[in-house]
mmCIF file of C-alpha atoms in Angstrom:
data_model
loop_
_atom_site.group_PDB
_atom_site.id
_atom_site.type_symbol
_atom_site.label_atom_id
_atom_site.label_comp_id
_atom_site.label_asym_id
_atom_site.label_seq_id
_atom_site.Cartn_x
_atom_site.Cartn_y
_atom_site.Cartn_z
ATOM 1 C CA MET G 1 1.941 8.555 4.182
ATOM 2 C CA ALA G 2 -0.978 6.272 3.549
ATOM 3 C CA LEU G 3 -4.068 7.278 1.609
ATOM 4 C CA TYR G 4 -7.045 5.989 3.537
ATOM 5 C CA ASP G 5 -9.735 8.674 3.476
ATOM 6 C CA ARG G 6 -11.210 7.430 0.257
ATOM 7 C CA GLY G 7 -14.685 8.856 0.216
ATOM 8 C CA GLN G 8 -13.971 10.759 -3.003
ATOM 9 C CA THR G 9 -12.640 7.733 -4.829
ATOM 10 C CA HIS G 10 -15.567 5.429 -4.107
ATOM 11 C CA ASN G 11 -18.473 5.158 -6.471
ATOM 12 C CA ALA G 12 -20.888 2.536 -5.304
ATOM 13 C CA GLY G 13 -23.008 2.822 -8.408
ATOM 14 C CA ASN G 14 -20.409 1.876 -10.981
ATOM 15 C CA TYR G 15 -20.762 -1.890 -10.796
ATOM 16 C CA LYS G 16 -23.758 -2.335 -8.595
ATOM 17 C CA ASP G 17 -25.678 -4.793 -10.768
ATOM 18 C CA TYR G 18 -24.396 -8.304 -11.397
ATOM 19 C CA GLU G 19 -26.231 -10.242 -14.095
ATOM 20 C CA VAL G 20 -25.368 -13.464 -15.855
ATOM 21 C CA GLU G 21 -26.781 -14.644 -19.140
ATOM 22 C CA ASN G 22 -25.940 -18.118 -20.460
ATOM 23 C CA ASN G 23 -23.164 -18.437 -17.875
ATOM 24 C CA THR G 24 -21.296 -15.423 -19.289
ATOM 25 C CA PHE G 25 -20.593 -12.034 -17.787
ATOM 26 C CA VAL G 26 -22.567 -9.147 -19.238
ATOM 27 C CA GLY G 27 -22.800 -5.391 -18.838
ATOM 28 C CA SER G 28 -21.338 -4.103 -15.604
ATOM 29 C CA ASP G 29 -19.645 -7.445 -14.869
ATOM 30 C CA LEU G 30 -17.403 -7.088 -17.901
ATOM 31 C CA ALA G 31 -16.588 -3.534 -16.864
ATOM 32 C CA LEU G 32 -15.737 -4.700 -13.354
ATOM 33 C CA ILE G 33 -13.485 -7.493 -14.635
ATOM 34 C CA SER G 34 -11.651 -4.994 -16.829
ATOM 35 C CA PHE G 35 -11.364 -2.557 -13.906
ATOM 36 C CA VAL G 36 -9.922 -5.198 -11.564
ATOM 37 C CA LYS G 37 -7.492 -6.388 -14.238
ATOM 38 C CA GLN G 38 -6.229 -2.848 -14.821
ATOM 39 C CA THR G 39 -5.928 -2.275 -11.080
ATOM 40 C CA TYR G 40 -3.687 -5.281 -10.503
ATOM 41 C CA GLN G 41 -1.611 -4.530 -13.591
ATOM 42 C CA LEU G 42 -0.974 -1.039 -12.238
ATOM 43 C CA PHE G 43 -0.302 -2.479 -8.782
ATOM 44 C CA ALA G 44 2.332 -4.829 -10.243
ATOM 45 C CA GLY G 45 3.846 -1.936 -12.189
ATOM 46 C CA SER G 46 3.964 0.131 -8.995
ATOM 47 C CA LEU G 47 5.866 -2.601 -7.168
ATOM 48 C CA LEU G 48 8.325 -2.769 -10.057
ATOM 49 C CA ALA G 49 8.827 1.013 -10.032
ATOM 50 C CA ALA G 50 9.412 0.946 -6.264
ATOM 51 C CA THR G 51 11.903 -1.911 -6.640
ATOM 52 C CA VAL G 52 13.843 0.064 -9.242
ATOM 53 C CA GLY G 53 13.814 3.105 -6.961
ATOM 54 C CA ALA G 54 15.067 1.073 -3.991
ATOM 55 C CA TYR G 55 17.810 -0.541 -6.106
ATOM 56 C CA ILE G 56 19.004 2.831 -7.387
ATOM 57 C CA GLY G 57 18.842 4.279 -3.891
ATOM 58 C CA ILE G 58 20.933 1.506 -2.355
ATOM 59 C CA PHE G 59 23.493 0.933 -5.097
ATOM 60 C CA GLY G 60 23.646 4.319 -6.782
ATOM 61 C CA PHE G 61 22.491 7.319 -4.789
ATOM 62 C CA GLY G 62 22.372 6.149 -1.192
ATOM 63 C CA ASN G 63 24.381 9.131 0.062
ATOM 64 C CA VAL G 64 22.227 11.588 -1.896
ATOM 65 C CA VAL G 65 19.017 10.087 -0.497
ATOM 66 C CA ALA G 66 20.409 10.166 3.050
ATOM 67 C CA GLN G 67 21.559 13.770 2.678
ATOM 68 C CA TYR G 68 18.290 15.025 1.217
ATOM 69 C CA TYR G 69 15.930 12.522 2.808
ATOM 70 C CA ILE G 70 13.420 15.115 4.035
ATOM 71 C CA GLY G 71 13.296 16.562 0.534
ATOM 72 C CA PHE G 72 12.502 13.152 -0.943
ATOM 73 C CA VAL G 73 9.751 12.617 1.651
ATOM 74 C CA ILE G 74 8.223 15.995 0.762
ATOM 75 C CA LEU G 75 8.435 15.089 -2.929
ATOM 76 C CA GLU G 76 6.751 11.776 -2.146
ATOM 77 C CA PHE G 77 3.806 13.541 -0.504
ATOM 78 C CA ALA G 78 3.610 16.112 -3.293
ATOM 79 C CA LEU G 79 3.393 13.360 -5.920
ATOM 80 C CA LEU G 80 0.723 11.527 -3.915
ATOM 81 C CA PHE G 81 -1.450 14.615 -3.546
ATOM 82 C CA GLY G 82 -0.878 15.441 -7.198
ATOM 83 C CA LEU G 83 -2.006 11.948 -8.102
ATOM 84 C CA MET G 84 -5.183 12.370 -6.058
ATOM 85 C CA PHE G 85 -6.102 15.547 -7.923
ATOM 86 C CA ALA G 86 -5.108 14.189 -11.362
ATOM 87 C CA ARG G 87 -6.541 10.704 -10.966
ATOM 88 C CA ALA G 88 -9.009 11.228 -13.837
ATOM 89 C CA GLN G 89 -6.457 12.699 -16.267
ATOM 90 C CA ARG G 90 -5.167 9.877 -18.418
ATOM 91 C CA GLY G 91 -1.451 9.850 -18.985
ATOM 92 C CA LEU G 92 -0.717 12.296 -16.214
ATOM 93 C CA ASN G 93 -2.204 9.995 -13.566
ATOM 94 C CA LEU G 94 -0.005 7.116 -14.755
ATOM 95 C CA PHE G 95 3.091 9.313 -14.739
ATOM 96 C CA LEU G 96 2.349 10.496 -11.209
ATOM 97 C CA LEU G 97 1.587 6.944 -10.041
ATOM 98 C CA PHE G 98 4.909 5.534 -11.187
ATOM 99 C CA ALA G 99 6.831 8.653 -10.154
ATOM 100 C CA PHE G 100 5.315 8.371 -6.674
ATOM 101 C CA THR G 101 6.056 4.658 -6.311
ATOM 102 C CA PHE G 102 9.588 5.166 -7.657
ATOM 103 C CA VAL G 103 10.253 7.858 -5.044
ATOM 104 C CA THR G 104 8.823 5.654 -2.273
ATOM 105 C CA GLY G 105 11.416 3.100 -3.334
ATOM 106 C CA LEU G 106 14.125 5.736 -2.935
ATOM 107 C CA THR G 107 12.874 6.676 0.528
ATOM 108 C CA LEU G 108 13.171 3.029 1.574
ATOM 109 C CA THR G 109 16.948 3.342 1.169
ATOM 110 C CA PRO G 110 17.766 4.173 4.834
ATOM 111 C CA ILE G 111 15.817 1.281 6.378
ATOM 112 C CA LEU G 112 16.938 -1.171 3.699
ATOM 113 C CA SER G 113 20.575 -0.116 4.086
ATOM 114 C CA SER G 114 20.280 -0.463 7.854
ATOM 115 C CA VAL G 115 18.833 -3.973 7.630
ATOM 116 C CA LEU G 116 21.254 -5.038 4.899
ATOM 117 C CA GLY G 117 24.082 -3.990 7.218
ATOM 118 C CA LEU G 118 23.004 -6.599 9.763
ATOM 119 C CA PRO G 119 24.325 -10.180 9.674
ATOM 120 C CA GLY G 120 22.143 -11.989 7.162
ATOM 121 C CA GLY G 121 20.550 -8.699 6.161
ATOM 122 C CA ALA G 122 19.715 -9.792 2.632
ATOM 123 C CA THR G 123 17.879 -12.813 4.048
ATOM 124 C CA ILE G 124 15.896 -10.561 6.394
ATOM 125 C CA VAL G 125 14.787 -8.356 3.497
ATOM 126 C CA ALA G 126 13.831 -11.411 1.456
ATOM 127 C CA GLN G 127 11.876 -12.874 4.391
ATOM 128 C CA ALA G 128 10.003 -9.603 4.912
ATOM 129 C CA PHE G 129 9.076 -9.446 1.241
ATOM 130 C CA LEU G 130 7.944 -13.071 1.113
ATOM 131 C CA LEU G 131 5.903 -12.678 4.302
ATOM 132 C CA THR G 132 4.305 -9.531 2.910
ATOM 133 C CA THR G 133 3.451 -11.294 -0.336
ATOM 134 C CA ALA G 134 2.000 -14.275 1.514
ATOM 135 C CA ILE G 135 -0.119 -12.116 3.824
ATOM 136 C CA PHE G 136 -1.276 -10.043 0.860
ATOM 137 C CA GLY G 137 -2.455 -13.188 -0.907
ATOM 138 C CA ILE G 138 -4.145 -14.636 2.181
ATOM 139 C CA MET G 139 -5.990 -11.417 3.025
ATOM 140 C CA SER G 140 -7.040 -10.936 -0.598
ATOM 141 C CA ILE G 141 -8.550 -14.425 -0.679
ATOM 142 C CA PHE G 142 -10.243 -13.756 2.662
ATOM 143 C CA ALA G 143 -11.771 -10.549 1.278
ATOM 144 C CA LEU G 144 -13.173 -12.433 -1.710
ATOM 145 C CA ARG G 145 -14.593 -15.329 0.292
ATOM 146 C CA THR G 146 -15.907 -13.716 3.455
ATOM 147 C CA ARG G 147 -19.589 -12.888 3.722
ATOM 148 C CA HIS G 148 -18.878 -9.956 6.020
ATOM 149 C CA ASP G 149 -19.097 -6.438 4.632
ATOM 150 C CA LEU G 150 -15.701 -4.959 5.473
ATOM 151 C CA ALA G 151 -16.743 -1.494 4.322
ATOM 152 C CA ASN G 152 -18.163 -0.929 7.816
ATOM 153 C CA MET G 153 -14.627 -1.115 9.179
ATOM 154 C CA GLY G 154 -13.462 1.986 7.303
ATOM 155 C CA LYS G 155 -13.807 4.485 10.160
ATOM 156 C CA VAL G 156 -12.244 2.143 12.714
ATOM 157 C CA LEU G 157 -9.299 1.450 10.421
ATOM 158 C CA PHE G 158 -8.773 5.139 9.718
ATOM 159 C CA ILE G 159 -8.842 6.032 13.432
ATOM 160 C CA SER G 160 -6.395 3.196 14.138
ATOM 161 C CA LEU G 161 -4.122 4.538 11.421
ATOM 162 C CA ILE G 162 -4.139 8.008 13.007
ATOM 163 C CA VAL G 163 -3.222 6.480 16.378
ATOM 164 C CA VAL G 164 -0.311 4.588 14.805
ATOM 165 C CA VAL G 165 0.948 7.728 13.041
ATOM 166 C CA VAL G 166 0.783 9.775 16.258
ATOM 167 C CA ALA G 167 2.545 7.028 18.225
ATOM 168 C CA SER G 168 5.251 6.865 15.552
ATOM 169 C CA LEU G 169 5.812 10.624 15.755
ATOM 170 C CA ILE G 170 6.033 10.439 19.549
ATOM 171 C CA ASN G 171 8.535 7.606 19.342
ATOM 172 C CA ILE G 172 10.765 9.691 17.088
ATOM 173 C CA LEU G 173 11.343 11.815 20.200
ATOM 174 C CA LEU G 174 11.453 8.929 22.683
ATOM 175 C CA GLY G 175 13.525 6.514 20.614
ATOM 176 C CA SER G 176 12.077 3.526 22.468
ATOM 177 C CA GLN G 177 12.816 0.196 20.809
ATOM 178 C CA ILE G 178 10.061 -1.527 22.790
ATOM 179 C CA LEU G 179 7.511 1.031 21.631
ATOM 180 C CA GLN G 180 8.803 0.635 18.079
ATOM 181 C CA VAL G 181 8.188 -3.116 18.260
ATOM 182 C CA VAL G 182 4.629 -2.470 19.465
ATOM 183 C CA ILE G 183 4.002 0.091 16.732
ATOM 184 C CA ALA G 184 5.423 -2.180 14.036
ATOM 185 C CA GLY G 185 3.376 -5.128 15.292
ATOM 186 C CA VAL G 186 0.139 -3.148 15.394
ATOM 187 C CA SER G 187 0.920 -1.685 11.964
ATOM 188 C CA ALA G 188 1.466 -5.141 10.492
ATOM 189 C CA ILE G 189 -1.968 -6.226 11.723
ATOM 190 C CA LEU G 190 -3.606 -2.953 10.670
ATOM 191 C CA PHE G 191 -2.305 -2.999 7.104
ATOM 192 C CA SER G 192 -3.125 -6.682 6.751
ATOM 193 C CA VAL G 193 -6.743 -5.793 7.490
ATOM 194 C CA PHE G 194 -6.491 -2.824 5.123
ATOM 195 C CA ILE G 195 -5.542 -5.244 2.331
ATOM 196 C CA ALA G 196 -8.783 -7.168 2.817
ATOM 197 C CA TYR G 197 -10.762 -3.936 3.174
ATOM 198 C CA ASP G 198 -9.407 -2.421 -0.043
ATOM 199 C CA THR G 199 -9.617 -5.664 -1.991
ATOM 200 C CA GLN G 200 -13.286 -6.047 -1.154
ATOM 201 C CA ASN G 201 -13.953 -2.430 -2.094
ATOM 202 C CA ILE G 202 -12.228 -2.962 -5.442
ATOM 203 C CA VAL G 203 -14.147 -6.094 -6.418
ATOM 204 C CA ARG G 204 -17.392 -4.398 -5.379
ATOM 205 C CA GLY G 205 -16.685 -1.505 -7.715
ATOM 206 C CA LEU G 206 -16.286 1.146 -5.032
ATOM 207 C CA TYR G 207 -13.460 2.976 -6.795
ATOM 208 C CA ASP G 208 -13.893 5.297 -9.748
ATOM 209 C CA SER G 209 -10.312 4.922 -10.950
ATOM 210 C CA PRO G 210 -8.048 1.856 -11.300
ATOM 211 C CA VAL G 211 -5.107 4.158 -10.599
ATOM 212 C CA MET G 212 -6.423 5.074 -7.150
ATOM 213 C CA ALA G 213 -7.404 1.470 -6.470
ATOM 214 C CA ALA G 214 -3.869 0.388 -7.378
ATOM 215 C CA VAL G 215 -2.200 3.020 -5.199
ATOM 216 C CA SER G 216 -4.381 1.952 -2.263
ATOM 217 C CA LEU G 217 -3.209 -1.656 -2.601
ATOM 218 C CA TYR G 218 0.363 -0.481 -3.099
ATOM 219 C CA LEU G 219 0.315 1.582 0.100
ATOM 220 C CA ASP G 220 -1.094 -1.397 2.012
ATOM 221 C CA PHE G 221 1.660 -3.635 0.659
ATOM 222 C CA LEU G 222 4.393 -1.054 1.255
ATOM 223 C CA ASN G 223 3.435 -0.274 4.841
ATOM 224 C CA LEU G 224 3.031 -3.959 5.690
ATOM 225 C CA PHE G 225 6.483 -4.642 4.229
ATOM 226 C CA ILE G 226 8.031 -1.806 6.234
ATOM 227 C CA SER G 227 6.384 -3.030 9.449
ATOM 228 C CA LEU G 228 7.600 -6.601 8.972
ATOM 229 C CA LEU G 229 11.054 -5.373 7.991
ATOM 230 C CA GLN G 230 11.269 -3.350 11.193
ATOM 231 C CA LEU G 231 10.183 -6.297 13.326
ATOM 232 C CA LEU G 232 12.572 -8.760 11.704
ATOM 233 C CA GLY G 233 15.402 -6.227 11.805
ATOM 234 C CA ILE G 234 14.902 -5.458 15.492
ATOM 235 C CA PHE G 235 14.668 -9.108 16.531
ATOM 236 C CA SER G 236 17.695 -9.990 14.399
ATOM 237 C CA SER G 237 19.815 -7.230 15.930
ATOM 238 C CA ARG G 238 19.119 -8.644 19.401
ATOM 239 C CA GLU G 239 20.585 -12.053 18.571
#
């Protein structure tokens, strides 16, 4: 589900020059600040839309989502691909962004319902969210402070993502809980690194659209949350 082949969304020339006059930002710096601000505003809005979708899915249409789950997943992909093609069309790109994140919230219904059905399920969900938020903050700060160019990790991260996806598909057939723990653990590490990777790309001006930058961060956050939720849910069910 993740969008990680981002060659078309990068534009290394947008904010390449950084100049300061009289201790104030000028030119491209002001544009970059505005871009980053818009990105995180859209990211926050995406999390809100997903939360609303998850709430409606759990407390309103849980049976509908379960019955037509494959249809919702297909819709989720369709909205994501539509967003990729319409990323430069103002208005439509925002509609598709929030529609996509809302539907991802709906598709979280099965795993959330499963975890909430465990003893202390609400606490597990809260812990997963808080851990995700904490890791997101830590990796974002790391991306801003490190001197290493994380852009070189793009191919390795993408290949790792493919391996995780293939392993997940295989485990659908095997149904191995041990393998699921391994996959969830590797995914948690992978998407943590993706957060730093995408954050650094954003602050370096390597995206041509704040909408696509926001959806990249959102997918990192979402997949990290799902991975941690799976791990905490599995370990809790064993107690």
